[in-house]
Short mmCIF file of C-alpha atoms in Angstrom, two decimals:
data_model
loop_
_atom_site.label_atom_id
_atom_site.label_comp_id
_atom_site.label_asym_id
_atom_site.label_seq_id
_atom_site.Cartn_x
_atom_site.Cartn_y
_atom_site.Cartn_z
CA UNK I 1 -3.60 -55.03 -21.53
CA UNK I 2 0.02 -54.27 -22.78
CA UNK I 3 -1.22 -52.13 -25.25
CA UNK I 4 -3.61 -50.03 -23.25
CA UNK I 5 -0.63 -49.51 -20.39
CA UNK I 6 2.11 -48.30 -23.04
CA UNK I 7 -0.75 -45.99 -24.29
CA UNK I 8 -1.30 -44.67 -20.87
CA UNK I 9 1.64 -44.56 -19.04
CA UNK I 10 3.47 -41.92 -21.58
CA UNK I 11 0.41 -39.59 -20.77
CA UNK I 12 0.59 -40.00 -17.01
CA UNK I 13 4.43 -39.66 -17.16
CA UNK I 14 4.16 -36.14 -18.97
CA UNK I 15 1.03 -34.59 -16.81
CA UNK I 16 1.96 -31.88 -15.52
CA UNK I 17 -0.33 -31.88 -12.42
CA UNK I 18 0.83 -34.95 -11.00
CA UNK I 19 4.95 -34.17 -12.02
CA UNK I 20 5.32 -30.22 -10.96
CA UNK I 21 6.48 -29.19 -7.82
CA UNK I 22 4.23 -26.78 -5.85
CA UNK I 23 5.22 -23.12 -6.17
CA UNK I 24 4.09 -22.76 -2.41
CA UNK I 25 5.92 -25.68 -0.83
CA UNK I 26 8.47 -23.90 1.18
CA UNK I 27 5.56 -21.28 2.38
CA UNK I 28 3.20 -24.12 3.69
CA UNK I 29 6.65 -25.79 5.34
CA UNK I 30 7.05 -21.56 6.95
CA UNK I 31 2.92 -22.38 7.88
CA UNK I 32 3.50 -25.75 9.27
CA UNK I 33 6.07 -24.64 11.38
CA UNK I 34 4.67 -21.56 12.54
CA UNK I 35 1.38 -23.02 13.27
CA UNK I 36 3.19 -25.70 15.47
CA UNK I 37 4.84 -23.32 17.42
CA UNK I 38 1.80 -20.60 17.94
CA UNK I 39 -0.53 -24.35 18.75
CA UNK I 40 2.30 -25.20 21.20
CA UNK I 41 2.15 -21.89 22.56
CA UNK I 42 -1.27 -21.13 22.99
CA UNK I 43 -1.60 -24.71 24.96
CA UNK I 44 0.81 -23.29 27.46
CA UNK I 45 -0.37 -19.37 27.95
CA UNK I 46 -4.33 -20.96 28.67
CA UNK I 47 -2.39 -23.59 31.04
CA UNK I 48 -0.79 -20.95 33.05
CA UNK I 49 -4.05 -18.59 32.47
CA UNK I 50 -6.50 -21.45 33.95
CA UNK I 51 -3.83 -21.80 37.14
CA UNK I 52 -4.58 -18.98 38.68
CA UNK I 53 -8.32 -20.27 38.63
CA UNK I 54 -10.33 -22.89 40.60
CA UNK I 55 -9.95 -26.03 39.05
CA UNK I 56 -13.78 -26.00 38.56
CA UNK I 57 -13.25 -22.85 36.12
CA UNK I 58 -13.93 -23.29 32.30
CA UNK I 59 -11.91 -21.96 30.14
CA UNK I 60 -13.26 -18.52 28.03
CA UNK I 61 -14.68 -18.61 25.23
CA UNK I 62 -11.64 -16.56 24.15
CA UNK I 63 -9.32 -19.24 25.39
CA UNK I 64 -11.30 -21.69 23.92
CA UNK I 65 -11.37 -20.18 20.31
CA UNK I 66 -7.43 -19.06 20.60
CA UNK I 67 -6.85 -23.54 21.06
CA UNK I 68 -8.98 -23.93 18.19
CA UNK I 69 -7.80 -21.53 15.69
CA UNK I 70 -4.43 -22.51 16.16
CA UNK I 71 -5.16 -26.31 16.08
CA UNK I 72 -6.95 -25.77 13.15
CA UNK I 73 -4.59 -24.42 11.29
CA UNK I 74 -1.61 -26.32 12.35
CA UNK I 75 -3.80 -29.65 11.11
CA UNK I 76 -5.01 -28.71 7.81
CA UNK I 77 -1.29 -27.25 6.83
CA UNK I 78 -0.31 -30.37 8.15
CA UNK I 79 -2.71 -32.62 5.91
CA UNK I 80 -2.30 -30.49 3.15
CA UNK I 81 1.51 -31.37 2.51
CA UNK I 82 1.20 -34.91 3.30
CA UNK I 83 -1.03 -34.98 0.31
CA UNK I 84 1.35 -32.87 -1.80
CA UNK I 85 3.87 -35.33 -0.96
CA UNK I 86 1.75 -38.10 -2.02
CA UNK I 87 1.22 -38.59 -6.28
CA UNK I 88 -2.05 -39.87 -6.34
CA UNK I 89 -3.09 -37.12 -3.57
CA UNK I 90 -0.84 -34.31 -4.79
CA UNK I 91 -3.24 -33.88 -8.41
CA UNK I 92 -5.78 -32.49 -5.72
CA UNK I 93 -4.13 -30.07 -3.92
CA UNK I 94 -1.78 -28.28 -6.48
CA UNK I 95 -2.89 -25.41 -8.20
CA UNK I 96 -6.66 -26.42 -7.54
CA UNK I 97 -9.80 -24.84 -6.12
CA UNK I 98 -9.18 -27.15 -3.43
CA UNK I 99 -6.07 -26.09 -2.59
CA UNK I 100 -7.33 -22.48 -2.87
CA UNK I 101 -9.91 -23.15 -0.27
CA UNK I 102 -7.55 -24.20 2.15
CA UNK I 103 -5.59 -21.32 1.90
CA UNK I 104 -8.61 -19.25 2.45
CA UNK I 105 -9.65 -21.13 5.91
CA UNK I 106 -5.85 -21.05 7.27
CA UNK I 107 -5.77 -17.42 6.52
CA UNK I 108 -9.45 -17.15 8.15
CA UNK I 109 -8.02 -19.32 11.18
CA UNK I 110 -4.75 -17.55 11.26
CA UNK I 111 -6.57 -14.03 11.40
CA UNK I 112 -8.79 -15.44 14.47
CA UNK I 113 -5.55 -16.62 16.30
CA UNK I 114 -3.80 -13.21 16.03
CA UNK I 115 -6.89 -11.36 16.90
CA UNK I 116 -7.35 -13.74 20.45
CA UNK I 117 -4.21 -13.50 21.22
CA UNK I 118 -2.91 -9.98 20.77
CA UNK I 119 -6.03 -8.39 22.78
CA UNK I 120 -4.81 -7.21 25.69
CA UNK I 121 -8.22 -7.78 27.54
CA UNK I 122 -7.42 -12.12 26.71
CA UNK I 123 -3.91 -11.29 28.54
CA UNK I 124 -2.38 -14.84 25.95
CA UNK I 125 0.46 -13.09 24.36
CA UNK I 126 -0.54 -9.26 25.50
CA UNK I 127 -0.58 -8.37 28.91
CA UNK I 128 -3.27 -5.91 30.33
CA UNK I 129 -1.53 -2.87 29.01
CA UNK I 130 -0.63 -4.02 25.65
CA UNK I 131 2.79 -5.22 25.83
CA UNK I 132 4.60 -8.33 24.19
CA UNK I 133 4.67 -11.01 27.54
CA UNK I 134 4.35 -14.14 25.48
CA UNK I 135 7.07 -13.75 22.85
CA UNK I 136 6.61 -17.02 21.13
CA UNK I 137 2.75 -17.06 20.70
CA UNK I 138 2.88 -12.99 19.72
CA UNK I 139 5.32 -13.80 16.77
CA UNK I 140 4.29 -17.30 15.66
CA UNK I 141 0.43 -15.99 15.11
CA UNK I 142 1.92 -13.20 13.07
CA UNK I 143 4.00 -15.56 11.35
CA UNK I 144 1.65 -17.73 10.21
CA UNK I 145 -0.50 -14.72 9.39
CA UNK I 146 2.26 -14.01 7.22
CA UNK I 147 2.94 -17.26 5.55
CA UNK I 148 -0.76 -17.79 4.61
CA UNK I 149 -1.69 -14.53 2.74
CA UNK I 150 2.04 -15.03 1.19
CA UNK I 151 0.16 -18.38 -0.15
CA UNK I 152 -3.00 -16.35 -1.20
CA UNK I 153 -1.04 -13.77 -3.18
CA UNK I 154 1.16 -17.17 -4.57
CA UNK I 155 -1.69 -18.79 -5.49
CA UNK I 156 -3.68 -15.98 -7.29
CA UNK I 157 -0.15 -14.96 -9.33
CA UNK I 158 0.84 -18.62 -10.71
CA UNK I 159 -2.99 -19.68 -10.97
CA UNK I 160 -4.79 -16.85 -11.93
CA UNK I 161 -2.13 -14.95 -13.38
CA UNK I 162 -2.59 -11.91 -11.25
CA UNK I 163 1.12 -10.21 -9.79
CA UNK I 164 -0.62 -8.32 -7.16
CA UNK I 165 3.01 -6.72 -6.47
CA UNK I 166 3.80 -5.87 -10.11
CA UNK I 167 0.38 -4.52 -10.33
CA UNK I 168 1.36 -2.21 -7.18
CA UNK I 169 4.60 -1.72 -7.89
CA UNK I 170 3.51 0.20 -11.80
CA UNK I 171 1.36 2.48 -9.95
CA UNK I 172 4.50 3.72 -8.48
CA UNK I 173 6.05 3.49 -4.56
CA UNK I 174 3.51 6.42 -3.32
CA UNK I 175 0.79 4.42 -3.94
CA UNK I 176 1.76 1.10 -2.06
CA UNK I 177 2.21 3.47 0.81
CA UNK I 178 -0.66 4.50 0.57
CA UNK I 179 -1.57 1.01 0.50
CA UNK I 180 0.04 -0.01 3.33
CA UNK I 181 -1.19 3.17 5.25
CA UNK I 182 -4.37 1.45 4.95
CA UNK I 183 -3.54 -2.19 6.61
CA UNK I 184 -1.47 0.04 10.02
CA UNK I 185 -3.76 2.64 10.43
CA UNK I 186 -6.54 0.09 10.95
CA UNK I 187 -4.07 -1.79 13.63
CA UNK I 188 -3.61 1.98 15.26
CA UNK I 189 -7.31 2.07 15.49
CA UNK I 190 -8.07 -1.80 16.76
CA UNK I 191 -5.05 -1.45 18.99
CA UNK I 192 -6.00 1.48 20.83
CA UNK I 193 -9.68 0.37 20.47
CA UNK I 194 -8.50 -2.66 22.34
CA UNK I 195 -6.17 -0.64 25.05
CA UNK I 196 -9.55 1.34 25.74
CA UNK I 197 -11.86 -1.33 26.36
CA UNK I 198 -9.13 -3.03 28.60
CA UNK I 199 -8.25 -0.17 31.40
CA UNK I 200 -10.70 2.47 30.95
CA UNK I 201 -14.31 0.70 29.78
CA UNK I 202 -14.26 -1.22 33.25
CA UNK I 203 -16.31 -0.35 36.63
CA UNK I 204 -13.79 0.13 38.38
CA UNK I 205 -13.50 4.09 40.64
CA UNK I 206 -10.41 5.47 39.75
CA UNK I 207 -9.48 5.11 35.69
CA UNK I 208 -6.03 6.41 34.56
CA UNK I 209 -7.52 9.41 33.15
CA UNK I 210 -4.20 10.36 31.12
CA UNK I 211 -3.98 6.79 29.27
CA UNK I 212 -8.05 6.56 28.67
CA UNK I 213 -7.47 10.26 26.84
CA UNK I 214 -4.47 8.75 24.93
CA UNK I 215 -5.86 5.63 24.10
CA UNK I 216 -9.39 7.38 22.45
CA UNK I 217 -6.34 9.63 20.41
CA UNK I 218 -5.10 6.47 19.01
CA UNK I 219 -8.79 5.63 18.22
CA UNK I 220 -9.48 9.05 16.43
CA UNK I 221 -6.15 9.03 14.22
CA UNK I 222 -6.26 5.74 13.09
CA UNK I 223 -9.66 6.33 11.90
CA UNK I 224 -9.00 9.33 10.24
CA UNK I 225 -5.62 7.64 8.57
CA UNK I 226 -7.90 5.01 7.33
CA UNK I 227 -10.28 6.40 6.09
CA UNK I 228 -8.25 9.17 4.59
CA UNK I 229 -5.99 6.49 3.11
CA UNK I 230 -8.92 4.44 1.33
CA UNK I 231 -10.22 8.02 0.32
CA UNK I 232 -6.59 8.36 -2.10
CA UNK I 233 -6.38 4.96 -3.38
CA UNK I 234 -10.05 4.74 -4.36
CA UNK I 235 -9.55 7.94 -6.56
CA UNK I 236 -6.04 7.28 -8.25
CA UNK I 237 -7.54 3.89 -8.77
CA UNK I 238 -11.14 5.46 -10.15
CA UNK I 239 -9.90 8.79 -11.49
CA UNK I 240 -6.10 9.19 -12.05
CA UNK I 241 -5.49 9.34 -16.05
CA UNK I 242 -2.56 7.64 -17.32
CA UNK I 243 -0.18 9.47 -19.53
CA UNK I 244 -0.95 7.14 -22.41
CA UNK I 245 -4.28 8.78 -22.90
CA UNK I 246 -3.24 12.28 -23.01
CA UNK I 247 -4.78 13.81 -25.99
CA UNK I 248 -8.03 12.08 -25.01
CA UNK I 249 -7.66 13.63 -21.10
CA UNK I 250 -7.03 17.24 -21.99
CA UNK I 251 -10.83 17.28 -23.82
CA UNK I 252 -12.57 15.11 -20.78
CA UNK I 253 -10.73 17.09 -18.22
CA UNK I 254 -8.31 14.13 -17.22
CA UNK I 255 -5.45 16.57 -16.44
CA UNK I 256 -7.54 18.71 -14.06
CA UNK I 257 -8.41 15.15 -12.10
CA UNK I 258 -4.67 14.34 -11.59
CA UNK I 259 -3.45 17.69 -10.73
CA UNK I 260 -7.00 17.69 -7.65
CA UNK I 261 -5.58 14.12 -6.83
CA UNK I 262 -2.14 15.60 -6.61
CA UNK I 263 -3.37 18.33 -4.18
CA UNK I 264 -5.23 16.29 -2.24
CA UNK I 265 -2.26 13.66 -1.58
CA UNK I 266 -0.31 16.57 -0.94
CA UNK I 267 -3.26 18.55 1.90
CA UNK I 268 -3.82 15.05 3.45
CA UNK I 269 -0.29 13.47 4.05
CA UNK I 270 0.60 16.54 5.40
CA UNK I 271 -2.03 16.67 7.68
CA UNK I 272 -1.60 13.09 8.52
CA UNK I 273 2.21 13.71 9.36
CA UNK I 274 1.77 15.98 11.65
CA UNK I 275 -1.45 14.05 13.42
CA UNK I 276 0.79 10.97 13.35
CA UNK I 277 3.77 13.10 14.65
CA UNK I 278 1.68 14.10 17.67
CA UNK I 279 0.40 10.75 17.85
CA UNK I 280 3.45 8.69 18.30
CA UNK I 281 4.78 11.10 21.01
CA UNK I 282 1.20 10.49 22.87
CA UNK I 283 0.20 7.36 22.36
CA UNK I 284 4.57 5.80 22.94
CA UNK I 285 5.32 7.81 25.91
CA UNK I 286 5.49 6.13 29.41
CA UNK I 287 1.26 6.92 30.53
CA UNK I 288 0.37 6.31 26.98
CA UNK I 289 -0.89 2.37 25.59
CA UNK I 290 1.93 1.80 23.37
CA UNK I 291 5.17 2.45 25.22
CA UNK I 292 4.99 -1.26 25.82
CA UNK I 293 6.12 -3.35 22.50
CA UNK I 294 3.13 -4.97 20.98
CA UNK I 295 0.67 -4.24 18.09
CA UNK I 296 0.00 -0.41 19.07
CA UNK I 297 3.69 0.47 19.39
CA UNK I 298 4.90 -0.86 16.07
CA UNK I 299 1.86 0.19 13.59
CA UNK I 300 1.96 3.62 14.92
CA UNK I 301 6.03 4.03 14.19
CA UNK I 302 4.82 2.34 10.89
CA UNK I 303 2.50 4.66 10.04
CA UNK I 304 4.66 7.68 10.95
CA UNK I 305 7.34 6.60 8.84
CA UNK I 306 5.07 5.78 6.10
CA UNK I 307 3.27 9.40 6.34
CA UNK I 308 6.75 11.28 6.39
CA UNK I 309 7.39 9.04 3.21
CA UNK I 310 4.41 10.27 1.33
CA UNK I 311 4.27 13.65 2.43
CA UNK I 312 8.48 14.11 1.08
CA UNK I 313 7.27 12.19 -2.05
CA UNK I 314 4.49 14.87 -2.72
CA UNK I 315 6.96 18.20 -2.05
CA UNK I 316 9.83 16.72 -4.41
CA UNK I 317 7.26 16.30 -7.29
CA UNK I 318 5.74 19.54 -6.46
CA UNK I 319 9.00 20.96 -6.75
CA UNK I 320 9.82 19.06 -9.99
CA UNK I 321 6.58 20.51 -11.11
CA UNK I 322 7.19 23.75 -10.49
CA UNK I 323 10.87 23.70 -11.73
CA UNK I 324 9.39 22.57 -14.87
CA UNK I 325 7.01 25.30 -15.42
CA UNK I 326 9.61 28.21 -14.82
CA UNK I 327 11.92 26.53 -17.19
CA UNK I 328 9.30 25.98 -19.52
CA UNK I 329 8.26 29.69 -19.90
CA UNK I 330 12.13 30.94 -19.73
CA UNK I 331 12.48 29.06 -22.95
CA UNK I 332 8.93 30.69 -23.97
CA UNK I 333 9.88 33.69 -23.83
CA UNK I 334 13.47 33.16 -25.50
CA UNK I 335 11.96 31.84 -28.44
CA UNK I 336 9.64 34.22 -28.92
CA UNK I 337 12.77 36.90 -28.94
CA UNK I 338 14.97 34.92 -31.12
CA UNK I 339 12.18 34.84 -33.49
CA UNK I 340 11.26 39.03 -33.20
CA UNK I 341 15.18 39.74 -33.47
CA UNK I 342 15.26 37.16 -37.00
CA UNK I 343 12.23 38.68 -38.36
CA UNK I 344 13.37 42.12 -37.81
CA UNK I 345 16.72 41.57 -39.11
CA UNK I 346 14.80 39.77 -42.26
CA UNK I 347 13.06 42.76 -42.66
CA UNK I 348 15.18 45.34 -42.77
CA UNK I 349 17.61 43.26 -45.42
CA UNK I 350 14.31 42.58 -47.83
CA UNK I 351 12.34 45.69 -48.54
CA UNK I 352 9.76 43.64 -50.47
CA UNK I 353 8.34 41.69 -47.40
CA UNK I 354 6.86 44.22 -45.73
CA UNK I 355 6.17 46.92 -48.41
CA UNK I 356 8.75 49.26 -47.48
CA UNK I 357 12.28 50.16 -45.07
CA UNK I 358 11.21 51.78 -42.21
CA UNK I 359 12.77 55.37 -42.25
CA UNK I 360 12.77 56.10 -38.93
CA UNK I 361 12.37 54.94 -35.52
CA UNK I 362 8.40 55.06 -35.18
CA UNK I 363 8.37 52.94 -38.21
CA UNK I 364 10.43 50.48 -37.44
CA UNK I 365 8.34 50.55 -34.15
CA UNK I 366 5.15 49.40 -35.61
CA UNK I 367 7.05 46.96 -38.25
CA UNK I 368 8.23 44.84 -34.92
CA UNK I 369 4.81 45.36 -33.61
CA UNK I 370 3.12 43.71 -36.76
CA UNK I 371 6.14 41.18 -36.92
CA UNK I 372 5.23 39.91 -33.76
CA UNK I 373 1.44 39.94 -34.23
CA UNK I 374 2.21 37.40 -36.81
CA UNK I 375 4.40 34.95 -35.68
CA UNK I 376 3.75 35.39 -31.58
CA UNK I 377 0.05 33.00 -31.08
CA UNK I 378 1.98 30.02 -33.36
CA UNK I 379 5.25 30.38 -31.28
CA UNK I 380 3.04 30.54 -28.33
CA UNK I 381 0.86 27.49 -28.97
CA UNK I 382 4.32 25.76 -30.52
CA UNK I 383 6.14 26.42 -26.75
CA UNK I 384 3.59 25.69 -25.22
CA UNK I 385 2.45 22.48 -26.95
CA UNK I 386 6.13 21.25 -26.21
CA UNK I 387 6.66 22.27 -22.80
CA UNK I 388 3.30 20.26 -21.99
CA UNK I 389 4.50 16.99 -23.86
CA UNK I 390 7.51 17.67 -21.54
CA UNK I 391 5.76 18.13 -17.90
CA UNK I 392 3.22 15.51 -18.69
CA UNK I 393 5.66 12.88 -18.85
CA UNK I 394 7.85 13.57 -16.13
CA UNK I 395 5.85 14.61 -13.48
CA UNK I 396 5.54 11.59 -11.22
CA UNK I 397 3.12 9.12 -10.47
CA UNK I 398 -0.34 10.85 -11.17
CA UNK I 399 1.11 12.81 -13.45
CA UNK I 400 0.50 16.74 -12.82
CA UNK I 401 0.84 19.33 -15.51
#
C-alpha cells in the first residue's frame, strides 16, 4: 500500500487540472455578483408590478420567465464556483466541456433576462416609453450579459486557442467597427421594434402619430445598418487579398477585389453617416423613442459615432491613396528625363553609339526621339513596378492600389 501511494501521490501533486487556477475566476465572481443583484432585482420590479393587480392576478408569462432567467443564472454561477473551489470537484469544471456548457446556458439565460427586462411593453426595468426606471435590474442584466460572453471568449482563447480579439484586432480597427456596427445596429432595430409595438401597435383611438413615424425610422435604419454592416465584413472576410499574396492577386484579379471593397466601405459608411446623422436627431429628440436613456438612446449614439469613425477612416486612406499615386508618377516622369538628358549627353560625347553626331538641330531631334524609344517602356515598367510595391503596402487595411 506504501508503495502504490508514493507512486501516486507525485502524479496527483503535479496534475495540472486539479493544481491550476481558473483563468475565469474573477469573471464568474463579476457573474455571481451581477446575477445576485439583477435576481434581487427582478424579485422586486414583479412585486411592485403584481401590486397594482388583484391579488387573484398571475403573474405574465414575461414576469414569470424574467424570475427564472435570472434565478437560473445566479444558481448555476453559484454552483459552478463552489465546485472550482472544491479539488476533487474543481477537475470537472476547469477548462472542460462541462464547464463550456455552462457558460453557454448562463449566456443563453443572461440573453433571456436582458431581453424581458429591457422591453418596454414588460415595463421591469423600461418604462412604457423606453426609458431606464429600474436602474439596478437595467445594468445588472447587462452586466451579467457582459461577464458571461467575457467567459465564452476566455474560454475559447485559453482552451481552444482562439484570440478572438487578436484575430480582430490584425484585420485592422475599421473592421472591428464594422464589427461592432453589426451588434448596435441590431439593438437600433429591436429597440425601436420594441418602442413600436409598445405605443403605436395598440387599439387604442388616438396614437402619437409623430413618435409611431419615428419609431418605424429607427426600424428602417437599423435594418439597413445591419444588413449593410454584415454585407462589408462578409466580403473583406471572403474576398479581401492580403498583401502577402501579391504577385499571385495581380493575375486572379485580387487587387481589383480590394480596391471594389474599398469603394464600397467608402459609398456605404457614408451613406450610413448621414442616415445615422438624421437618425439620432429623430429618433433622441423630445417626441422621438429614445430621448429617454435606455437601450434605443445609447446604441443609436453608438452607432453614429461608430459610422463617423469609419466613414473618416475611408477619406484619410483615400487620400493616402491618392497622395501616393501623384507622387508616384512625379517621380515617373523625373526619371524618365534624367534618363533622356544622360543618354543625350552620352551621345553627343561618343559618336560611335549611334552611328554619327547629329549636325544640326533636326538630327539631334530624331536622335532623342530614338533615345527615348529605347530606354522609355523599361523605365516605364521599372517606375511603375516600384511605385506599386510602394502603394500596395501602405495603403491601409484592404489594401488599395
Amino acid at each position: 500500500m506504501s508503495n502504490s501511494f508514493s507512486r501516486e501521490s507525485p502524479q496527483t501533486a503535479s496534475s495540472p487540472t486539479t493544481m491550476r487556477r481558473s483563468p475565469r475566476k474573477i469573471w464568474w465572481g463579476g457573474l455571481f455578483i451581477t446575477s445576485l443583484i439583477a435576481m434581487g432585482s427582478t424579485f422586486e420590479a414583479v412585486r411592485i408590478q403584481r401590486s397594482y393587480n388583484p391579488p387573484t392576478t398571475l403573474a405574465t408569462p414575461t414576469q414569470q420567465w424574467a424570475v427564472s432567467s435570472t434565478t437560473a443564472t445566479f444558481l448555476l454561477t453559484s454552483l459552478t464556483l463552489a465546485s472550482q473551489m472544491i479539488p476533487r470537484s474543481s477537475r470537472l469544471t476547469r477548462g472542460t466541456k462541462l464547464e463550456l456548457l455552462l457558460i453557454l446556458i448562463s449566456l443563453g439565460f443572461t440573453c433571456a433576462a436582458v431581453g424581458a427586462s429591457t422591453n418596454p411593453a414588460t415595463g421591469l426595468a423600461v418604462n412604457a416609453v423606453g426609458g431606464v426606471s429600474f436602474g439596478n435590474l437595467y445594468y445588472s442584466t447587462w452586466g451579467s450579459f457582459g461577464c458571461a460572453f467575457t467567459l465564452l471568449l476566455s474560454y475559447i482563447r485559453t482552451e481552444r486557442g482562439v484570440d478572438l480579439g487578436n484575430e480582430l484586432k490584425s484585420k485592422g480597427s475599421r473592421f472591428r467597427s464594422w464589427v461592432i456596427l453589426i451588434v448596435t445596429t441590431l439593438i437600433v432595430m429591436g429597440s425601436s421594434a420594441s418602442s413600436y409595438d409598445a405605443q403605436c401597435d395598440v387599439d387604442v383611438e388616438e396614437k402619437p402619430g409623430k413618435y409611431c413615424r419615428r419609431a418605424a425610422l429607427g426600424v428602417t435604419v437599423g435594418c439597413i445598418g445591419c444588413v449593410t454592416s454584415l454585407t462589408i465584413v462578409a466580403m473583406r472576410m471572403v474576398f479581401a487579398t492580403p498583401h502577402e499574396d501579391e504577385n499571385v492577386n495581380r493575375g486572379s484579379g485580387g487587387r481589383g477585389s480590394n480596391t471594389i471593397i474599398f469603394a464600397v466601405e467608402g459609398v456605404s459608411s457614408a451613406v450610413l453617416f448621414c442616415a445615422y446623422g438624421f437618425a439620432v436627431a429623430y429618433l433622441t429628440s423630445e417626441k422621438g423613442p429614445g430621448a429617454p436613456l435606455g437601450n434605443l438612446y445609447y446604441s443609436s449614439w453608438a452607432t453614429f459615432g461608430l459610422t463617423f469613425f469609419v466613414a473618416a477612416s475611408c477619406f484619410e486612406e483615400f487620400q493616402a491613396a491618392k497622395s501616393m499615386i501623384l507622387t508616384g508618377r512625379q517621380q515617373q516622369k523625373s526619371r524618365a528625363r534624367d534618363s533622356l538628358a544622360s543618354n543625350l549627353d552620352t551621345n553627343s560625347l561618343d559618336p560611335g553609339r549611334m552611328g554619327a553626331v547629329p549636325t544640326d538641330w533636326t538630327s539631334q531631334q530624331n536622335t532623342a526621339r530614338e533615345v527615348w524609344s529605347e530606354n522609355s517602356g523599361q523605365q516605364d515598367t521599372a517606375s511603375s513596378s516600384n511605385f506599386g510595391k510602394q502603394a500596395s503596402s501602405s495603403v491601409g487595411e484592404v489594401q488599395i492600389s
